[in-house]
Short mmCIF file of C-alpha atoms in Angstrom, two decimals:
data_model
loop_
_atom_site.label_atom_id
_atom_site.label_comp_id
_atom_site.label_asym_id
_atom_site.label_seq_id
_atom_site.Cartn_x
_atom_site.Cartn_y
_atom_site.Cartn_z
CA MET A 1 82.26 124.10 128.22
CA LYS A 2 80.49 125.86 125.34
CA LYS A 3 77.79 124.01 123.42
CA SER A 4 79.90 124.18 120.27
CA GLN A 5 82.69 122.34 122.06
CA LYS A 6 80.54 119.43 123.23
CA PRO A 7 80.57 117.36 120.01
CA ALA A 8 84.34 117.79 119.82
CA ALA A 9 84.65 116.79 123.48
CA ILE A 10 82.76 113.55 122.80
CA GLY A 11 85.24 112.85 120.01
CA PHE A 12 88.20 113.54 122.29
CA ILE A 13 86.98 111.22 125.05
CA PHE A 14 86.11 108.57 122.48
CA ILE A 15 89.68 108.57 121.10
CA THR A 16 91.12 108.51 124.62
CA MET A 17 88.98 105.53 125.58
CA LEU A 18 89.69 103.77 122.28
CA ILE A 19 93.46 103.90 122.81
CA ASP A 20 93.05 102.88 126.46
CA ILE A 21 90.90 99.83 125.63
CA THR A 22 93.17 98.84 122.75
CA GLY A 23 96.07 98.63 125.20
CA TRP A 24 93.93 96.58 127.56
CA GLY A 25 92.79 94.27 124.75
CA ILE A 26 96.33 93.60 123.57
CA ILE A 27 97.24 91.61 126.69
CA ILE A 28 94.10 89.43 126.95
CA PRO A 29 95.02 86.65 124.46
CA VAL A 30 98.36 85.97 126.20
CA ILE A 31 97.23 86.01 129.84
CA PRO A 32 96.51 82.23 129.97
CA LYS A 33 99.90 81.44 128.39
CA LEU A 34 101.79 83.73 130.78
CA ILE A 35 100.04 82.28 133.82
CA LYS A 36 100.76 78.72 132.68
CA GLU A 37 104.44 79.61 132.23
CA LEU A 38 104.72 81.17 135.69
CA ILE A 39 102.89 78.41 137.62
CA ASN A 40 103.86 75.48 135.36
CA ALA A 41 100.33 74.00 135.35
CA ASP A 42 97.43 73.14 133.00
CA ILE A 43 94.66 75.40 131.70
CA SER A 44 92.21 74.50 134.48
CA GLU A 45 94.66 75.64 137.17
CA ALA A 46 95.56 78.70 135.10
CA ALA A 47 91.87 79.65 134.92
CA LYS A 48 91.63 79.68 138.72
CA ILE A 49 94.66 81.97 138.97
CA GLY A 50 93.21 84.18 136.25
CA GLY A 51 90.03 84.60 138.29
CA TRP A 52 91.97 85.60 141.39
CA LEU A 53 94.07 88.08 139.38
CA THR A 54 90.85 89.80 138.33
CA PHE A 55 89.72 89.66 141.95
CA ALA A 56 92.90 91.51 143.05
CA TYR A 57 92.24 94.25 140.49
CA ALA A 58 88.55 94.46 141.34
CA ILE A 59 88.77 94.68 145.11
CA THR A 60 91.25 97.56 144.96
CA GLN A 61 89.16 99.36 142.34
CA PHE A 62 86.06 98.78 144.48
CA LEU A 63 87.74 100.55 147.38
CA PHE A 64 89.18 103.43 145.36
CA ALA A 65 86.72 104.13 142.50
CA PRO A 66 84.41 106.30 144.68
CA LEU A 67 87.47 108.23 145.85
CA ILE A 68 88.51 108.84 142.25
CA GLY A 69 84.97 109.80 141.23
CA ASN A 70 84.71 112.31 144.06
CA LEU A 71 88.14 113.76 143.26
CA SER A 72 86.96 114.31 139.69
CA ASP A 73 83.91 116.18 141.03
CA LYS A 74 86.30 118.54 142.84
CA PHE A 75 89.28 118.89 140.49
CA GLY A 76 87.68 118.06 137.15
CA ARG A 77 87.76 115.04 134.87
CA ARG A 78 90.88 115.82 132.82
CA PRO A 79 93.62 115.51 135.49
CA ILE A 80 92.15 112.28 136.84
CA ILE A 81 92.03 110.68 133.41
CA LEU A 82 95.65 111.70 132.70
CA ILE A 83 96.97 110.30 136.01
CA SER A 84 95.14 107.04 135.36
CA LEU A 85 96.57 106.63 131.86
CA PHE A 86 100.13 107.23 133.04
CA ALA A 87 99.74 104.74 135.89
CA PHE A 88 98.41 102.07 133.52
CA ALA A 89 101.51 102.47 131.35
CA LEU A 90 103.72 101.78 134.38
CA ASP A 91 101.53 98.81 135.31
CA TYR A 92 101.95 97.16 131.91
CA LEU A 93 105.72 97.52 132.16
CA LEU A 94 105.64 95.86 135.59
CA LEU A 95 103.60 92.97 134.19
CA ALA A 96 106.00 92.62 131.25
CA PHE A 97 108.96 92.10 133.58
CA SER A 98 107.16 89.90 136.15
CA PRO A 99 109.46 87.04 137.22
CA THR A 100 106.83 85.26 139.36
CA ILE A 101 103.05 85.04 139.63
CA GLY A 102 103.21 87.29 142.71
CA TRP A 103 104.38 90.19 140.54
CA LEU A 104 101.30 89.79 138.36
CA PHE A 105 99.16 90.26 141.47
CA ILE A 106 101.14 93.39 142.47
CA GLY A 107 100.64 94.83 139.00
CA ARG A 108 96.89 94.16 139.07
CA ILE A 109 96.58 95.82 142.48
CA ILE A 110 98.37 98.94 141.20
CA ALA A 111 96.05 99.03 138.20
CA GLY A 112 93.03 98.75 140.49
CA LEU A 113 94.24 101.65 142.63
CA THR A 114 94.45 103.99 139.66
CA GLY A 115 91.94 102.45 137.24
CA ALA A 116 89.79 105.56 136.96
CA SER A 117 89.72 106.16 133.23
CA ILE A 118 86.39 104.45 132.60
CA THR A 119 84.79 105.87 135.75
CA THR A 120 85.84 109.41 134.95
CA ALA A 121 85.10 109.03 131.26
CA SER A 122 81.51 108.09 132.18
CA ALA A 123 81.22 111.26 134.28
CA TYR A 124 82.78 113.20 131.39
CA ILE A 125 80.08 111.87 129.06
CA ALA A 126 77.38 112.85 131.58
CA ASP A 127 78.85 116.38 131.78
CA VAL A 128 78.52 117.06 128.06
CA SER A 129 75.27 115.18 127.34
CA THR A 130 71.69 116.39 126.96
CA PRO A 131 68.58 114.33 127.84
CA GLU A 132 68.10 113.56 124.15
CA ASN A 133 71.58 112.18 123.48
CA ARG A 134 72.56 110.82 126.90
CA ALA A 135 72.00 107.14 126.03
CA LYS A 136 73.64 107.61 122.61
CA ASN A 137 76.71 109.20 124.17
CA PHE A 138 77.03 106.49 126.81
CA GLY A 139 76.87 104.08 123.90
CA MET A 140 80.05 105.70 122.59
CA ILE A 141 81.92 104.28 125.56
CA GLY A 142 80.67 100.87 124.49
CA ALA A 143 81.72 101.64 120.94
CA ALA A 144 85.23 102.54 122.16
CA PHE A 145 85.30 99.20 123.98
CA GLY A 146 84.19 97.46 120.82
CA LEU A 147 86.67 99.10 118.48
CA GLY A 148 89.45 98.74 121.04
CA PHE A 149 88.66 95.06 121.21
CA ILE A 150 88.76 94.78 117.43
CA ILE A 151 92.25 96.25 117.31
CA GLY A 152 93.75 95.19 120.66
CA PRO A 153 93.20 91.43 120.86
CA VAL A 154 94.08 90.90 117.19
CA ILE A 155 97.38 92.74 117.72
CA GLY A 156 97.89 90.88 121.00
CA GLY A 157 97.19 87.52 119.40
CA LEU A 158 99.69 88.20 116.63
CA LEU A 159 102.36 89.60 118.96
CA GLY A 160 101.79 86.74 121.41
CA GLN A 161 103.26 84.35 118.87
CA TYR A 162 106.62 86.04 119.49
CA GLY A 163 106.43 85.65 123.27
CA SER A 164 103.89 86.00 126.04
CA ARG A 165 105.42 89.27 127.29
CA VAL A 166 105.69 91.14 123.99
CA PRO A 167 102.05 92.40 124.03
CA PHE A 168 102.63 94.02 127.44
CA TYR A 169 105.38 96.23 125.98
CA ALA A 170 103.02 97.27 123.20
CA ALA A 171 100.26 98.07 125.71
CA ALA A 172 102.64 100.24 127.75
CA ILE A 173 103.63 102.22 124.67
CA LEU A 174 99.99 102.77 123.73
CA CYS A 175 99.14 104.05 127.21
CA LEU A 176 102.03 106.51 127.14
CA LEU A 177 100.89 107.76 123.74
CA ASN A 178 97.36 108.08 125.10
CA PHE A 179 98.65 110.12 128.03
CA LEU A 180 100.39 112.50 125.63
CA TYR A 181 97.28 112.75 123.46
CA GLY A 182 95.11 113.57 126.46
CA TYR A 183 97.61 116.08 127.84
CA PHE A 184 97.67 118.13 124.63
CA ILE A 185 94.14 117.56 123.26
CA LEU A 186 91.59 116.56 125.90
CA PRO A 187 89.56 119.56 127.24
CA GLU A 188 88.02 119.81 130.69
CA SER A 189 84.30 118.97 130.79
CA LEU A 190 83.25 120.00 134.31
CA PRO A 191 82.70 123.76 134.79
CA LYS A 192 83.95 125.17 138.09
CA LYS A 193 80.40 126.20 138.99
CA ASN A 194 79.38 122.51 138.96
CA ARG A 195 82.26 121.33 141.13
CA ARG A 196 81.92 120.58 144.82
CA GLU A 197 84.17 120.14 147.83
CA PHE A 198 85.68 116.74 148.43
CA GLU A 199 84.15 114.81 151.33
CA TRP A 200 85.74 111.65 152.70
CA LYS A 201 82.42 110.19 153.77
CA ARG A 202 81.19 110.39 150.18
CA ALA A 203 84.35 108.66 148.95
CA ASN A 204 83.80 105.65 151.16
CA PRO A 205 82.70 102.75 148.89
CA ILE A 206 80.13 101.57 151.40
CA ASN A 207 78.75 105.08 151.93
CA ALA A 208 78.57 105.46 148.16
CA PHE A 209 76.07 102.60 148.09
CA LEU A 210 74.22 103.92 151.14
CA ARG A 211 73.73 107.28 149.41
CA LEU A 212 71.62 105.49 146.83
CA ARG A 213 68.91 105.32 149.49
CA LYS A 214 67.91 108.87 148.60
CA HIS A 215 67.05 107.50 145.14
CA PRO A 216 64.87 104.52 146.15
CA THR A 217 63.60 103.95 142.62
CA LEU A 218 67.17 103.17 141.53
CA ILE A 219 67.77 100.29 143.94
CA GLY A 220 66.13 97.65 141.74
CA LEU A 221 68.00 98.84 138.65
CA ILE A 222 71.26 98.86 140.60
CA LEU A 223 70.64 95.23 141.60
CA SER A 224 69.81 94.39 137.99
CA VAL A 225 73.07 95.99 136.82
CA PHE A 226 74.98 94.08 139.50
CA LEU A 227 73.62 90.71 138.35
CA LEU A 228 74.34 91.69 134.75
CA TYR A 229 77.95 92.42 135.67
CA VAL A 230 78.36 89.18 137.65
CA GLY A 231 76.80 87.08 134.91
CA SER A 232 78.93 88.69 132.20
CA HIS A 233 82.07 87.28 133.83
CA ALA A 234 81.09 83.90 132.46
CA VAL A 235 82.34 85.39 129.18
CA HIS A 236 84.84 88.03 130.33
CA SER A 237 86.76 85.78 132.72
CA ASN A 238 86.41 82.44 130.91
CA TRP A 239 86.50 83.06 127.17
CA SER A 240 90.23 82.43 126.64
CA PHE A 241 90.39 79.50 129.06
CA TYR A 242 87.18 77.90 127.75
CA THR A 243 88.15 78.12 124.08
CA ILE A 244 91.65 76.77 124.77
CA TYR A 245 90.20 73.83 126.69
CA ARG A 246 87.19 73.12 124.46
CA PHE A 247 88.57 73.84 120.98
CA GLY A 248 92.35 74.03 121.41
CA TRP A 249 92.55 77.67 120.31
CA ASN A 250 95.92 79.47 120.32
CA GLU A 251 96.68 83.14 121.03
CA LYS A 252 96.05 84.11 117.40
CA MET A 253 92.62 82.46 117.32
CA ILE A 254 91.64 83.97 120.67
CA GLY A 255 92.69 87.39 119.40
CA ILE A 256 90.66 87.02 116.21
CA SER A 257 87.56 85.88 118.12
CA LEU A 258 87.81 88.81 120.52
CA GLY A 259 88.29 91.09 117.52
CA VAL A 260 84.95 89.82 116.20
CA VAL A 261 83.42 90.51 119.62
CA GLY A 262 84.77 94.04 119.42
CA LEU A 263 83.38 94.55 115.92
CA LEU A 264 79.91 93.41 116.97
CA VAL A 265 79.94 95.45 120.19
CA GLY A 266 81.06 98.52 118.26
CA LEU A 267 78.27 98.09 115.71
CA VAL A 268 75.67 97.58 118.45
CA GLN A 269 76.66 100.29 120.92
CA GLY A 270 78.06 102.78 118.44
CA GLY A 271 75.36 102.33 115.81
CA LEU A 272 72.38 100.19 116.77
CA VAL A 273 71.86 101.98 120.11
CA ARG A 274 71.37 105.23 118.20
CA TRP A 275 68.48 103.55 116.40
CA THR A 276 66.98 101.57 119.29
CA SER A 277 67.18 104.34 121.89
CA PRO A 278 64.66 106.71 120.27
CA ARG A 279 62.48 103.96 118.78
CA LEU A 280 62.32 101.36 121.54
CA GLY A 281 63.01 103.65 124.49
CA ASN A 282 65.21 102.74 127.43
CA GLU A 283 62.72 100.34 129.06
CA LYS A 284 62.22 98.01 126.10
CA SER A 285 65.92 98.20 125.26
CA ILE A 286 66.71 96.92 128.75
CA TYR A 287 64.30 93.96 128.50
CA ILE A 288 65.30 92.90 125.01
CA GLY A 289 69.01 93.35 125.66
CA LEU A 290 69.07 91.29 128.85
CA ALA A 291 67.04 88.52 127.20
CA LEU A 292 69.49 88.35 124.30
CA TYR A 293 72.40 88.16 126.73
CA SER A 294 70.75 85.11 128.35
CA VAL A 295 70.20 83.35 125.02
CA GLY A 296 73.80 83.97 123.95
CA MET A 297 75.16 82.56 127.20
CA LEU A 298 73.22 79.32 126.89
CA LEU A 299 74.28 78.88 123.27
CA PHE A 300 77.96 79.28 124.24
CA ALA A 301 77.56 76.61 126.91
CA PHE A 302 76.56 73.92 124.42
CA ALA A 303 78.70 74.86 121.42
CA THR A 304 80.46 71.83 119.92
CA GLN A 305 82.40 73.45 117.05
CA SER A 306 84.60 76.54 116.86
CA TRP A 307 82.43 78.21 114.22
CA MET A 308 79.45 78.05 116.58
CA MET A 309 81.16 80.42 119.00
CA PHE A 310 81.35 83.04 116.27
CA VAL A 311 77.71 82.61 115.23
CA PHE A 312 76.47 82.67 118.82
CA LEU A 313 78.27 85.97 119.40
CA ILE A 314 75.54 87.68 117.36
CA PRO A 315 72.65 87.33 119.86
CA TYR A 316 75.01 87.83 122.79
CA CYS A 317 76.44 91.09 121.45
CA LEU A 318 72.99 92.36 120.43
CA GLY A 319 72.28 92.27 124.16
CA GLY A 320 74.57 95.30 124.38
CA ILE A 321 71.60 97.62 123.85
CA ALA A 322 70.71 97.05 127.53
CA GLY A 323 73.81 98.62 129.10
CA PRO A 324 73.54 102.21 127.77
CA ALA A 325 69.79 102.18 128.44
CA LEU A 326 70.32 101.15 132.07
CA GLN A 327 73.09 103.71 132.53
CA ALA A 328 71.05 106.50 130.95
CA THR A 329 68.06 105.69 133.16
CA ILE A 330 70.16 105.80 136.31
CA SER A 331 72.09 108.91 135.27
CA SER A 332 68.89 110.85 134.54
CA LYS A 333 67.87 110.58 138.20
CA VAL A 334 71.04 112.22 139.55
CA PRO A 335 71.91 115.97 139.61
CA ALA A 336 74.81 117.37 137.56
CA ASN A 337 77.18 117.92 140.49
CA GLU A 338 76.82 114.27 141.59
CA GLN A 339 77.44 112.59 138.23
CA GLY A 340 81.05 111.81 139.14
CA GLU A 341 79.86 110.27 142.39
CA ILE A 342 77.18 108.10 140.77
CA GLN A 343 79.57 106.95 138.04
CA GLY A 344 82.14 106.14 140.72
CA THR A 345 79.46 104.18 142.57
CA LEU A 346 78.56 102.28 139.39
CA ALA A 347 82.26 101.54 138.86
CA SER A 348 82.41 100.26 142.44
CA LEU A 349 79.40 98.12 141.63
CA MET A 350 81.24 96.71 138.63
CA SER A 351 84.28 96.10 140.82
CA ALA A 352 82.13 94.47 143.51
CA SER A 353 80.71 92.15 140.86
CA ALA A 354 84.27 91.40 139.70
CA ILE A 355 85.19 90.49 143.27
CA ILE A 356 82.53 87.79 143.05
CA GLY A 357 82.20 86.98 139.34
CA PRO A 358 85.67 85.93 138.15
CA PRO A 359 86.55 83.64 141.10
CA MET A 360 83.03 82.20 140.92
CA MET A 361 83.09 81.54 137.18
CA THR A 362 86.69 80.35 136.92
CA ASN A 363 86.26 78.02 139.91
CA VAL A 364 83.09 76.63 138.34
CA PHE A 365 85.12 76.09 135.16
CA TYR A 366 87.89 74.41 137.16
CA PHE A 367 85.42 72.21 139.06
CA PHE A 368 83.97 70.82 135.82
CA THR A 369 87.24 70.51 133.86
CA HIS A 370 90.00 69.33 136.22
CA ASP A 371 91.17 65.71 136.21
CA ASP A 372 89.01 64.65 139.16
CA ALA A 373 85.82 66.44 138.05
CA PRO A 374 82.60 64.48 138.77
CA PHE A 375 81.73 64.97 135.09
CA LYS A 376 83.02 67.23 132.33
CA LEU A 377 80.94 70.34 131.63
CA PRO A 378 83.23 73.20 130.53
CA GLY A 379 80.19 75.30 129.59
CA ALA A 380 78.89 75.35 133.19
CA PRO A 381 79.93 79.02 133.77
CA PHE A 382 77.85 80.10 130.77
CA ILE A 383 74.81 78.27 132.11
CA LEU A 384 75.21 80.05 135.44
CA GLY A 385 75.71 83.37 133.64
CA GLY A 386 72.54 82.85 131.61
CA ILE A 387 70.52 82.20 134.75
CA LEU A 388 71.84 85.38 136.36
CA MET A 389 70.91 87.38 133.24
CA LEU A 390 67.34 86.05 133.39
CA VAL A 391 67.04 87.04 137.04
CA SER A 392 68.41 90.49 136.15
CA THR A 393 65.69 90.85 133.50
CA ILE A 394 62.94 90.04 135.97
CA ILE A 395 64.25 92.49 138.57
CA ALA A 396 64.60 95.26 135.97
CA PHE A 397 61.01 94.66 134.84
CA TYR A 398 59.53 95.02 138.32
CA SER A 399 61.79 97.98 139.17
CA LEU A 400 60.89 99.93 136.03
CA LYS A 401 57.18 99.27 136.46
CA LYS A 402 57.39 100.58 140.02
CA HIS A 403 59.41 103.59 138.89
CA PHE A 404 56.95 104.66 136.20
CA THR A 405 53.91 104.22 138.42
CA SER A 406 55.24 105.66 141.70
CA ASN A 407 56.81 108.90 140.36
CA LYS A 408 59.23 108.81 143.25
CA GLY A 409 62.54 110.68 143.07
CA SER A 410 63.60 113.62 140.96
CA ASP A 411 64.37 113.62 137.26
CA TYR A 412 67.50 115.60 136.42
CA SER A 413 67.59 114.68 132.73
CA SER A 414 66.94 118.28 131.72
CA GLN A 415 70.15 119.53 133.36
#
């Protein structure tokens, strides 16, 4: 790809991700309602099922994300992204017509098998980035998430008032439109000279982690990222269930609140990161971001009024400066022809955390909210999430200090 094409390529991948995340966001406000309808139970029971649905998606993505990342290193990013978008459209249609809870699990497994858009988009960003704008460009993925979550959940919350399945039809249509957009507009980012042969041993999810041993300075940061991902499921997996239980929110209110989350995330990762990255540097951004995540979690746990949840989103979302800084630090230590592999490994790490996080957090929520709970503490998952964020901060601190003093490993940020 020519240098003149790189800014345009960032715009193309941003639009692709924006449409993809909007479709994903549309269905979130109605998931609790659909689960309750299919299992005929209360919100505590629905939360447990919701956690296991995420588990089904995560474990399949954990197994297949390295495969997808390695395929993109061989065949390029564009075809993998297009296949993923088309498969997601079919998945949403399957979910829309699900007659039983078992069909929801089948749909989530299919989505996990093909859920490569974010993995490959991350490798795409790495392909077209320079050392100076790497963190900023990774922040664009976060901005796409944010804007998609402004548009998607609000639409989903409004459509959900007309039936719990209506948002799934809308999501399917968006994914099909995204596929068509990508087919006609999205350019390839990986030059043939930077491609490599596919190797099964490198596509094994366990081997993908083992290959990190050749980058020993990354192990601590990888563990920090893992704890960040696990802790974040206190919000990702519980927000709808917690706010329904604690404040009696409906689909519309959930959609609006998630729209506010999206707005704040978009401002932070699409704007603030561009200011903090050159001024604070990646290291300070990581420390400050993780600390803010912890504070936000603890505030959520003890909120007593609906408006508090909106106010407390500010410190929590400001924590978003940590993610791009962590990703940029890790990416800079990996050569160009292994970016797909490392992004696939990071996606597997996210999936591994989602194997643990959602069942953990939703079962903690269930334990402290069901009829026979020893005492009521619906904010317990947020407390646990805050603790995990603090531990992540400590590990990142020691890992980065060791990295900057040991000079181990190679720096590929100039590629």
